[in-house]
Structures are given as C-alpha cells and as structure tokens.
Amino acid sequence: MGAMTVDRADGRSANQLRPLACSRNILHRAHGSARWSQGDTIVLAAVYGPKAGTKKGENPEKASIEVIWKPKTGQIGKLEKEYEMILKRTLQSICLMTIHPNTTTSIIVQVFGDDGALLPCAINASCAALVDAGIPLRHLAVAICCGLTEGGSVILDPTKAEEQKIQAFAYLAFPNSPLSVLPSVPSAEDDGPIENGIITSVTHGVMPVVDYFNCLERGRAACAKISEFHRRSLESQVPGDLTKAT
Amino acid sequence: KRHRPLRRSSICFASLLCSYAINPQETLTSEMNAETSDAPPTSLVDRTVVPGDTVLDLTAMANQTIKLGAGLRQDCDTISVMKAGKLRLSKPNKYWVESSHKRYVPCVEDTVLGIVVDCKPDNFLVDIKAPTLAFLPVLAFEGGTRRNIPKFEIGTLLYVRVVKANNSMNPELSCMDETGKAAEFGQLKDGYMFETSTGLSRMLLSSPTCPVLEALGKKLSYEIAVGLNGRVWANASSPSTVILVSNAIMNSESLSGLQQKIMVEKLMQRLQ
C-alpha cells in the first residue's frame, strides 16, 4: 500500500468517490427504472417484466434475463455486446430465477454520459431499476472501479482521462452489506458472511496479483459506503425522488 | 356516490412450521447504530428493508408457526427479504413486506380488473398485469352453462376474482364469489379505466374510506371499481366528472390525507 498521496486531476484523494446520485421511477411506461450517476458518468436503466414466455435457447423452468445496451452515440458493436453479457451474468446471480418460471425480464441500459467507470455505473443503475420494478432479488449488487497507478497505489472511481493514463484497472461488483437481526457469527465455517463474496471482476491491463488483492480490499470497503447510499435512497417513499450523496 | 363494495386487500400467506432444538438464542437487546457499534438490531419491523436483509432467525423461535407474505423467503435457518419495502408484522405471526410496484403478483381471493386478450374454447385469456396471462373458465359465471357462454370481445374490461395463484402455473379467475353468485363481477361497461400502482390500489381500498374518495363523494356522484393489480375504473354521468375523478385519484398517490382533501377542493373549483 503506497503511503504517498496521489495527485488526481479533479483534486480527489485516492479513496474518494465522485458524487453519487440516484433517482428511481422516472420512466412512465417502464415497470422499473433508475438513473445512476457518478460524476459525469450517467446511466439510465429500464426494466420491463416479468413477461410471459422465454426465448428459444433458454431454460423454461427458470426466469430469464435479457439485457440491451444502448451506447450514447454510434452503432452497437462488440464492446456493447460484451457489456450486455457481463451485465446479464451479474444480474443472473442476484435475481431469484426460480420464483417466476418461464418468464423474461428485459433490462435496457442507456448511456447518457461516459466519464470512466461506465460498467460499474451500469450495474448499479440496473440493480436499482430491478428493485424499483419489484423483481425478487437475493441481495443487491454494488459495483466500483479500482485503478492501479504506476506507483502501485490504488485509486477509486477513475475518470476517463485517468483510466487512459493508468496501467491497469478492474471493475468489481460485490453483494451489498445487509442488515441482519442475527448476531454476527465469527466465521468458523468455510464460507464467511455474505459481505465477503464477490460477484463480478473485469480487469483491463496488467497488474501484479498482490496489487489485485489490494484493489479488492479497497473496492470492498468503498462498496460498503455505496451500499449504504443505496439503502438510504430506497428509504425515501416518494416516487421519482432524487437522492444525492457526495 | 355509489361504489363497488370495498374489497379488503388480502395477502397470500405460506405457513411454515419450525421445530428446532429447545435452546433459544440469547435475546438481543441493543439497537444497531450504523457506524459505530456492531450489535444487530432487535427487530426490523416497520423499517425499510432491502433485498438481502435477514429479518428473522428461526433458531430462536422454537415450535412456532410463522406465516410469510409477499417479499419474504426462507433461506435455511433465516427469513430474508426479496423485495425492498417496509417490513410489517401482524400479531401474532404474519410477516410481509409492503411495497408498491407497477406489476402485480397474483394472490388468491384478490379482486382485480382484467382485459380479455384471447378467447379459447374452455377459457378466456385475461391480462391482469401479472408475469403470466390468467385463465377465466368459460363456465365461471353465475348460472353459466355451455349454452349461454358470454361473448367477450378482445379488449373487454372485466372485474374478476383470483381463484388459483401459483408461481408455476397461470392464475385462474372467476366471475362469481365463493357462494356462486355474480356479486358485481363481470364486464364493466362505459366509464374509463386507468392504471396506477398496486400501493395506490391498496390505499383506495383501505377502510376507513380513503380521504380522496370521501372528498370527491361529498360533491360528486360517481362509481369506481378498484383492482388490486393497479387498475382503476371510474364512471359518472358526465365526462368532465369522470376526468376529474380520475385525475384526483392519480394525483393522490404521494399525498397525505389533508393534502388529498385540499387537492380535491382545488380541482372542484376549476370545474365550477
């Protein structure tokens, strides 16, 4: 862990996230919708479903999820298809697929602005939209981007300019920290409490293994904060309400 | 004012009997402070819960029957939350999560408004905003025989009751009540249907009468039918009354009782 302070262009410290904002129930026709922004990266997710019928290749004994990614400009290409696949696998692991068999839930992700950490922003927005639509979930997914600078120090939530300069970065998605009436049991069993799990990890660039584990630790700690923000934004009852956090 | 008989919203419960070893866990006494201490909360009842929260520990409740409603599921030894909302408890043992959405999860004995999408020889296929289409048997009408099957066109609005609701099968509906009488079920003619959320439907059906309906009833004469699936049908003698009633109901979702009365008065002044 580098003890030196990293100079970031917008004056943030290494562990500081950009301002988060989340508003739900903004689209009139969609069954659930959410708009999540981290600084200038803004993503709008809309959920339709569950609707009857599954696609041809899918298992009819389970619900299926379909993701459509719409970029801000340009045609849909391989990058969008890759994002769709990653998002679909992430959301499949948090949705309870056996509750409504033989149904399809469609999630449409529209990118409004891309200033770094686009996929984590999309994961957060889709998760908020799924909660807004009332799709049964096992837990929430909270995602963050961790970058690794040349000095070996980890910066959180890099902007696009920072992403292009640093040697490697990772998109990480963790389960949210739940409230529980159970006393926290010291983990004597093999699999610890749910906060220690990880749902998705997508890395770009080359990084040593030790630094990757550093990123995981920092990312997990930051996700606890994001999950707290998510919980607060769900506590406001008024539909279409806007909650902000810095 | 004449309105359809108020139907109490019913919540579908699955009962589970837990019989565990006799030693209960120690009672938890401290409230949780989110930042500093890590003592867990005693109870999450009447608080907003988020998917993943654990609300009940079954090992602490030996030999009790607990009934779970919407939004909760059993996960080995604990009860955890599937949907975000407020956790409610109805003594002694019914737990559910109260939330409001645009889609509907069918429950037995709910009264809903459906739209016919297809006619088959044995059933009408009816859309009730559920994950799957619902079936309305052709004979599920008072005095229904093979000779007098009602002829519903596609797009007909019906006020029906849910008879069977299972996650793995299409729900089944009926236009009769338990005793076999028609009891206001059936086709709704004229009027205007609009869609709302399930939470607003429950508020309109709550007793004592919802403030917005009372305020409207003082000056206007109208009739409404509220479906628990988030559909409301309104009818009155003149179109302007229908529009006023529909707008008042649609605006009343996030308002308190007093705000609803003020809103209705403002709308009525515009009519004069």
XYZ file of C-alpha atoms in Angstrom:
518
model
C 0.000 0.000 0.000
C 1.633 3.243 -1.122
C 1.930 5.830 1.598
C 2.342 8.651 -0.890
C -0.649 10.823 -1.797
C -1.744 10.564 -5.403
C -2.446 13.783 -7.302
C -5.686 13.435 -9.199
C -6.813 15.940 -11.778
C -10.077 16.800 -10.023
C -8.485 17.132 -6.599
C -9.885 13.940 -5.080
C -7.880 11.741 -2.787
C -7.085 8.164 -3.789
C -10.045 6.763 -1.840
C -12.604 9.391 -2.671
C -15.563 8.645 -4.926
C -17.271 11.091 -7.217
C -20.678 12.456 -6.147
C -23.335 9.765 -6.423
C -26.910 10.477 -7.391
C -29.757 8.037 -7.876
C -33.346 8.650 -8.883
C -35.929 5.923 -9.330
C -39.278 5.559 -11.080
C -38.534 8.189 -13.689
C -39.909 6.467 -16.795
C -43.660 6.326 -17.116
C -44.054 3.176 -19.197
C -41.231 1.043 -17.848
C -42.106 -1.221 -14.963
C -38.999 -0.124 -13.110
C -36.422 2.496 -13.911
C -33.446 4.157 -12.291
C -30.874 6.730 -13.233
C -27.499 6.442 -11.562
C -24.736 8.974 -11.935
C -21.188 9.024 -10.636
C -19.792 12.416 -11.534
C -20.255 12.771 -15.286
C -20.915 9.088 -15.945
C -24.699 8.812 -16.148
C -26.624 5.652 -16.946
C -30.383 5.121 -17.190
C -31.707 1.601 -16.764
C -35.269 0.489 -17.538
C -36.765 -2.860 -16.550
C -39.742 -4.484 -18.249
C -41.144 -7.622 -16.770
C -41.546 -10.319 -15.831
C -43.327 -11.053 -19.080
C -44.611 -14.441 -20.152
C -42.504 -16.649 -22.376
C -38.800 -17.329 -22.684
C -36.518 -17.158 -25.684
C -35.680 -20.210 -27.693
C -32.411 -21.289 -26.093
C -33.343 -20.529 -22.500
C -34.423 -22.949 -19.812
C -38.210 -22.678 -19.346
C -38.007 -23.842 -15.745
C -36.319 -20.616 -14.755
C -36.882 -16.968 -15.420
C -34.536 -15.471 -17.971
C -32.942 -12.050 -18.197
C -32.301 -10.128 -21.378
C -30.042 -7.081 -21.434
C -29.933 -4.472 -24.172
C -27.126 -1.934 -24.006
C -27.588 1.316 -25.878
C -24.476 3.482 -26.229
C -24.670 7.247 -26.228
C -23.523 7.564 -29.846
C -22.572 5.206 -32.600
C -23.693 1.796 -33.667
C -23.907 -1.241 -31.456
C -20.704 -3.253 -31.725
C -18.634 -5.836 -29.930
C -17.991 -3.713 -26.873
C -21.709 -3.258 -26.280
C -22.298 -6.971 -26.687
C -19.575 -7.678 -24.153
C -21.134 -5.268 -21.681
C -24.505 -6.929 -22.248
C -23.045 -10.349 -21.479
C -21.255 -9.192 -18.322
C -24.336 -7.388 -17.081
C -26.551 -10.376 -17.808
C -24.301 -12.742 -15.870
C -24.034 -10.324 -12.950
C -27.783 -9.818 -12.735
C -28.484 -13.526 -13.131
C -26.523 -14.188 -9.983
C -28.535 -11.734 -7.912
C -32.022 -12.473 -9.231
C -34.003 -15.376 -7.859
C -34.641 -17.240 -11.082
C -36.974 -19.912 -9.776
C -39.766 -17.691 -8.476
C -41.428 -16.998 -11.833
C -40.505 -19.769 -14.253
C -40.955 -19.303 -17.983
C -40.830 -15.523 -17.904
C -38.439 -12.973 -19.349
C -37.284 -9.777 -17.716
C -35.780 -7.221 -20.101
C -33.328 -4.617 -18.915
C -32.451 -1.772 -21.232
C -29.407 0.289 -20.336
C -28.988 3.679 -21.960
C -25.704 5.524 -21.550
C -26.177 9.243 -21.080
C -22.579 10.138 -20.323
C -19.350 8.206 -20.167
C -16.578 9.611 -17.999
C -14.923 6.459 -16.725
C -16.286 3.571 -14.634
C -19.135 3.002 -17.083
C -19.799 -0.673 -16.386
C -19.969 -0.284 -12.578
C -22.345 2.635 -13.024
C -24.499 0.478 -15.304
C -24.514 -2.386 -12.780
C -25.604 -0.007 -10.008
C -28.305 1.531 -12.192
C -29.674 -1.866 -13.299
C -29.776 -3.094 -9.741
C -31.688 0.000 -8.619
C -34.103 -0.441 -11.530
C -34.692 -4.101 -10.652
C -35.534 -3.116 -7.088
C -37.884 -0.428 -8.397
C -39.671 -2.981 -10.582
C -40.119 -5.407 -7.717
C -38.177 -8.280 -9.243
C -37.297 -10.713 -6.423
C -33.586 -10.446 -5.640
C -31.283 -12.444 -3.438
C -29.302 -9.329 -2.495
C -28.143 -6.160 -4.228
C -25.057 -5.823 -6.380
C -22.817 -2.816 -5.759
C -20.059 -2.107 -8.244
C -16.963 0.069 -8.317
C -13.921 0.643 -10.487
C -10.448 0.450 -8.958
C -7.430 1.678 -10.863
C -3.781 0.874 -10.282
C -1.291 3.676 -10.848
C 2.387 3.240 -11.773
C 3.465 3.639 -8.157
C 1.362 0.691 -7.129
C -1.286 2.747 -5.318
C -4.983 2.107 -5.826
C -7.318 4.911 -6.896
C -11.084 4.519 -6.759
C -13.610 5.594 -9.374
C -11.234 6.942 -12.030
C -12.430 9.353 -14.683
C -11.959 8.569 -18.353
C -8.742 10.582 -18.564
C -7.358 8.762 -15.543
C -8.386 5.381 -16.968
C -6.394 6.042 -20.100
C -3.272 7.012 -18.181
C -3.061 4.256 -15.569
C -1.584 0.875 -16.290
C -4.488 -1.300 -15.187
C -7.956 -1.084 -13.677
C -10.608 -3.505 -12.508
C -14.403 -3.322 -12.405
C -15.576 -5.108 -9.280
C -19.091 -5.958 -8.137
C -19.821 -7.091 -4.589
C -23.011 -8.039 -2.750
C -24.407 -5.269 -0.580
C -23.979 -5.213 3.170
C -27.256 -6.471 4.626
C -28.965 -5.524 7.859
C -29.467 -8.569 9.936
C -31.172 -9.449 13.183
C -28.737 -12.286 13.630
C -25.723 -11.663 15.832
C -22.654 -11.572 13.627
C -21.241 -15.068 13.858
C -17.463 -15.331 13.762
C -16.890 -17.231 10.583
C -15.831 -20.657 11.683
C -17.289 -22.205 8.549
C -15.578 -22.217 5.195
C -17.692 -19.570 3.508
C -17.835 -16.408 5.573
C -20.660 -13.875 5.762
C -22.140 -12.606 2.551
C -20.141 -9.355 2.505
C -17.017 -11.332 1.721
C -18.349 -12.580 -1.575
C -17.606 -11.134 -4.979
C -19.937 -11.243 -7.929
C -18.037 -9.873 -10.907
C -14.481 -8.859 -11.675
C -13.406 -7.480 -15.061
C -9.808 -6.384 -15.386
C -8.072 -4.338 -18.071
C -4.324 -4.115 -18.348
C -1.620 -5.935 -16.462
C -1.322 -5.872 -12.686
C 0.560 -7.997 -10.158
C -1.505 -10.370 -8.055
C -0.724 -8.556 -4.804
C -1.988 -5.295 -6.250
C -5.119 -7.045 -7.471
C -5.882 -8.176 -3.932
C -5.262 -4.615 -2.759
C -7.827 -3.425 -5.260
C -10.290 -5.999 -3.955
C -9.905 -4.813 -0.389
C -10.264 -1.153 -1.247
C -13.152 -1.870 -3.540
C -14.976 -3.865 -0.897
C -14.607 -1.092 1.664
C -15.847 1.512 -0.786
C -18.767 -0.694 -1.775
C -19.918 -0.723 1.823
C -20.332 3.043 1.514
C -22.126 2.793 -1.818
C -24.429 0.144 -0.405
C -25.253 2.477 2.484
C -26.140 5.176 -0.044
C -28.296 2.692 -1.952
C -30.181 1.801 1.204
C -30.795 5.463 2.032
C -32.065 6.139 -1.453
C -34.559 3.277 -1.066
C -35.847 4.643 2.199
C -37.464 7.677 0.625
C -41.014 6.723 -0.176
C -41.955 9.365 -2.713
C -41.736 8.038 -6.284
C -39.430 9.888 -8.616
C -37.473 11.186 -5.656
C -33.906 12.299 -6.128
C -31.291 11.384 -3.551
C -27.770 12.705 -3.665
C -24.603 11.880 -1.833
C -21.035 13.036 -2.107
C -71.982 8.293 -4.602
C -72.160 4.637 -5.413
C -69.094 2.496 -5.421
C -68.337 -1.146 -5.754
C -68.297 -2.964 -2.431
C -64.971 -2.432 -0.767
C -62.826 -5.483 -1.065
C -60.223 -5.827 1.602
C -56.820 -6.465 0.195
C -55.805 -9.984 1.050
C -52.283 -11.113 1.434
C -51.297 -14.603 0.474
C -49.528 -16.471 3.224
C -47.490 -19.600 3.195
C -47.271 -21.070 6.626
C -44.213 -22.855 7.794
C -43.790 -24.746 10.986
C -40.393 -24.513 12.578
C -39.427 -27.001 15.205
C -35.880 -26.672 16.289
C -33.783 -27.621 19.242
C -35.033 -26.261 22.510
C -32.196 -23.875 23.415
C -33.198 -20.434 22.157
C -30.547 -17.848 21.379
C -29.985 -15.025 23.818
C -32.365 -12.156 23.356
C -30.809 -9.259 21.537
C -31.207 -6.059 23.462
C -29.289 -3.254 21.775
C -30.410 -1.185 18.780
C -27.944 -1.002 15.924
C -26.031 2.200 15.350
C -24.971 2.041 11.732
C -21.499 3.449 12.084
C -20.097 2.666 15.489
C -21.254 -0.496 17.265
C -21.868 -3.804 15.572
C -24.670 -5.082 17.758
C -27.506 -6.195 15.456
C -30.996 -4.593 15.638
C -33.653 -6.340 17.695
C -36.242 -6.180 15.013
C -36.618 -4.702 11.565
C -40.421 -4.476 11.762
C -41.792 -1.172 10.412
C -38.434 -0.278 8.941
C -37.420 -0.098 5.317
C -35.691 -3.301 4.287
C -33.627 -4.010 1.227
C -33.132 -7.346 -0.618
C -30.627 -9.417 1.289
C -31.593 -8.282 4.785
C -32.219 -11.061 7.279
C -35.322 -10.327 9.297
C -35.948 -13.425 11.378
C -33.802 -16.049 12.933
C -35.748 -19.278 13.043
C -33.471 -20.996 15.518
C -34.657 -18.511 18.136
C -38.307 -19.406 17.602
C -38.882 -22.963 18.553
C -42.115 -24.732 17.633
C -43.904 -21.675 16.300
C -45.871 -21.279 13.116
C -44.834 -18.224 11.140
C -46.734 -17.021 8.095
C -44.800 -15.271 5.336
C -46.410 -12.897 2.914
C -45.110 -11.015 -0.105
C -41.450 -10.196 -0.395
C -40.008 -12.695 2.096
C -38.445 -16.072 1.589
C -36.976 -18.777 3.755
C -33.255 -19.335 3.444
C -32.332 -22.393 5.563
C -32.497 -21.054 9.123
C -33.390 -17.469 8.398
C -36.068 -15.419 6.720
C -34.619 -12.933 4.262
C -36.035 -10.164 2.123
C -36.597 -10.383 -1.643
C -38.190 -7.001 -2.377
C -37.478 -3.570 -0.966
C -40.188 -2.037 1.171
C -41.439 -1.680 4.746
C -41.488 -4.795 6.842
C -44.833 -5.294 8.572
C -45.935 -7.629 11.301
C -49.499 -8.579 12.113
C -49.547 -10.157 15.537
C -49.049 -12.922 16.329
C -47.111 -14.355 13.447
C -47.727 -12.839 9.990
C -44.804 -11.036 8.335
C -44.757 -9.331 4.954
C -43.000 -6.565 3.032
C -45.220 -3.695 1.939
C -44.161 -2.242 -1.380
C -45.779 -0.597 -4.377
C -44.995 -1.558 -7.939
C -46.428 -1.295 -11.420
C -46.789 -5.042 -11.873
C -48.889 -7.400 -9.817
C -48.144 -10.745 -8.177
C -51.386 -12.762 -8.134
C -52.774 -13.840 -4.771
C -55.824 -15.964 -4.065
C -59.012 -14.056 -3.178
C -57.817 -10.782 -4.676
C -60.217 -8.822 -6.857
C -58.637 -7.451 -9.995
C -59.504 -5.750 -13.260
C -58.550 -7.804 -16.286
C -58.575 -7.214 -20.026
C -59.511 -10.074 -22.353
C -56.754 -10.831 -24.857
C -57.988 -14.058 -26.376
C -60.931 -16.477 -26.361
C -60.337 -20.182 -26.293
C -62.967 -22.955 -26.244
C -62.539 -23.515 -22.491
C -61.070 -20.293 -21.147
C -60.780 -16.614 -21.776
C -57.171 -15.441 -21.626
C -57.115 -12.338 -19.465
C -54.262 -9.923 -18.845
C -54.030 -8.895 -15.182
C -50.549 -7.300 -15.201
C -49.063 -10.483 -13.753
C -45.991 -12.340 -15.050
C -48.255 -14.720 -16.968
C -51.689 -14.463 -18.539
C -54.628 -15.623 -16.440
C -57.352 -18.065 -17.419
C -61.036 -17.313 -16.879
C -63.046 -20.517 -17.372
C -65.948 -20.069 -19.713
C -68.337 -21.541 -17.144
C -67.195 -19.439 -14.174
C -70.261 -17.191 -14.296
C -73.459 -17.306 -12.307
C -75.770 -19.761 -13.998
C -73.139 -20.470 -16.616
C -73.704 -23.463 -18.882
C -72.329 -24.497 -22.227
C -75.342 -22.906 -23.872
C -75.005 -19.370 -22.508
C -71.298 -18.656 -22.715
C -70.753 -14.887 -22.599
C -69.301 -13.401 -25.758
C -66.446 -11.125 -24.677
C -64.533 -9.393 -27.415
C -60.800 -8.828 -27.222
C -60.260 -5.719 -25.111
C -63.212 -6.192 -22.780
C -62.657 -4.956 -19.234
C -63.700 -7.390 -16.510
C -63.918 -7.237 -12.737
C -62.861 -10.695 -11.561
C -61.651 -12.614 -8.551
C -58.466 -14.673 -8.423
C -59.215 -18.262 -7.548
C -55.892 -20.036 -8.030
C -52.495 -18.382 -7.913
C -49.333 -20.391 -8.107
C -45.944 -19.257 -9.257
C -45.525 -22.078 -11.710
C -48.997 -22.058 -13.307
C -51.171 -19.481 -14.976
C -53.519 -17.916 -12.411
C -57.180 -18.796 -12.605
C -60.013 -16.297 -12.287
C -63.730 -16.395 -11.678
C -66.681 -14.057 -12.145
C -68.511 -15.486 -9.132
C -67.920 -15.136 -5.425
C -67.464 -18.131 -3.107
C -71.169 -18.882 -2.911
C -71.636 -18.863 -6.672
C -73.408 -15.514 -7.029
C -72.421 -12.886 -9.557
C -71.866 -10.195 -6.871
C -70.818 -7.258 -9.109
C -68.246 -9.326 -11.025
C -68.280 -9.341 -14.797
C -67.936 -6.844 -17.577
C -67.556 -3.136 -16.806
C -69.305 -1.104 -19.455
C -68.706 2.569 -20.312
C -66.552 4.582 -17.983
C -62.785 4.997 -18.121
C -60.006 2.697 -16.913
C -56.570 3.923 -15.922
C -53.501 2.243 -14.490
C -51.891 3.022 -11.157
C -49.514 1.253 -8.829
C -50.519 -1.557 -6.511
C -49.837 0.630 -3.484
C -52.375 3.228 -4.603
C -54.976 0.487 -5.185
C -54.493 -0.770 -1.650
C -54.846 2.769 -0.301
C -58.104 3.274 -2.215
C -59.488 0.045 -0.787
C -58.438 0.677 2.785
C -61.016 1.191 5.494
C -61.932 3.780 6.750
C -62.592 5.268 3.350
C -59.638 6.885 1.654
C -59.738 10.728 2.047
C -59.696 11.445 -1.683
C -62.729 9.247 -2.328
C -64.605 10.794 0.573
C -63.839 14.315 -0.559
C -64.970 13.518 -4.095
C -68.119 11.834 -2.817
C -69.252 14.912 -0.944
C -69.925 16.867 -4.116
C -69.964 14.403 -6.988
C -71.834 11.274 -7.881
C -69.581 8.602 -9.409
C -68.796 4.933 -9.261
C -65.403 3.263 -9.260
C -64.045 -0.263 -9.339
C -60.561 -0.766 -7.921
C -58.454 -3.758 -8.879
C -55.623 -4.795 -6.602
C -53.473 -5.221 -9.685
C -53.159 -1.484 -10.154
C -56.131 -0.767 -12.402
C -58.988 1.574 -11.528
C -62.229 2.076 -13.471
C -64.331 5.205 -12.971
C -67.758 6.053 -14.323
C -70.090 9.023 -13.884
C -72.927 10.690 -15.714
C -70.799 13.312 -17.468
C -67.315 13.024 -18.991
C -65.962 16.014 -17.075
C -66.808 14.297 -13.787
C -65.050 11.131 -14.927
C -61.955 13.139 -15.844
C -61.982 14.970 -12.534
C -62.329 11.763 -10.522
C -59.559 10.032 -12.479
C -57.164 12.973 -12.133
C -57.866 13.292 -8.433
C -57.128 9.615 -7.839
C -53.983 9.645 -9.965
C -52.623 12.694 -8.149
C -53.307 11.339 -4.684
C -50.605 8.720 -4.517
C -47.947 10.571 -2.595
C -50.177 12.952 -0.644
C -51.262 12.742 2.969
C -54.961 12.763 3.913
C -55.139 16.510 4.409
C -53.234 17.237 1.201
C -55.631 14.985 -0.682
C -58.640 16.973 0.545
C -57.014 20.258 -0.457
C -56.146 18.871 -3.882
C -59.714 17.701 -4.474
C -61.094 21.113 -3.491
C -58.781 22.851 -5.918
C -59.869 20.533 -8.731
C -63.543 21.106 -7.930
C -63.110 24.885 -8.065
C -61.772 24.518 -11.581
C -64.902 22.644 -12.567
C -67.133 25.468 -11.448
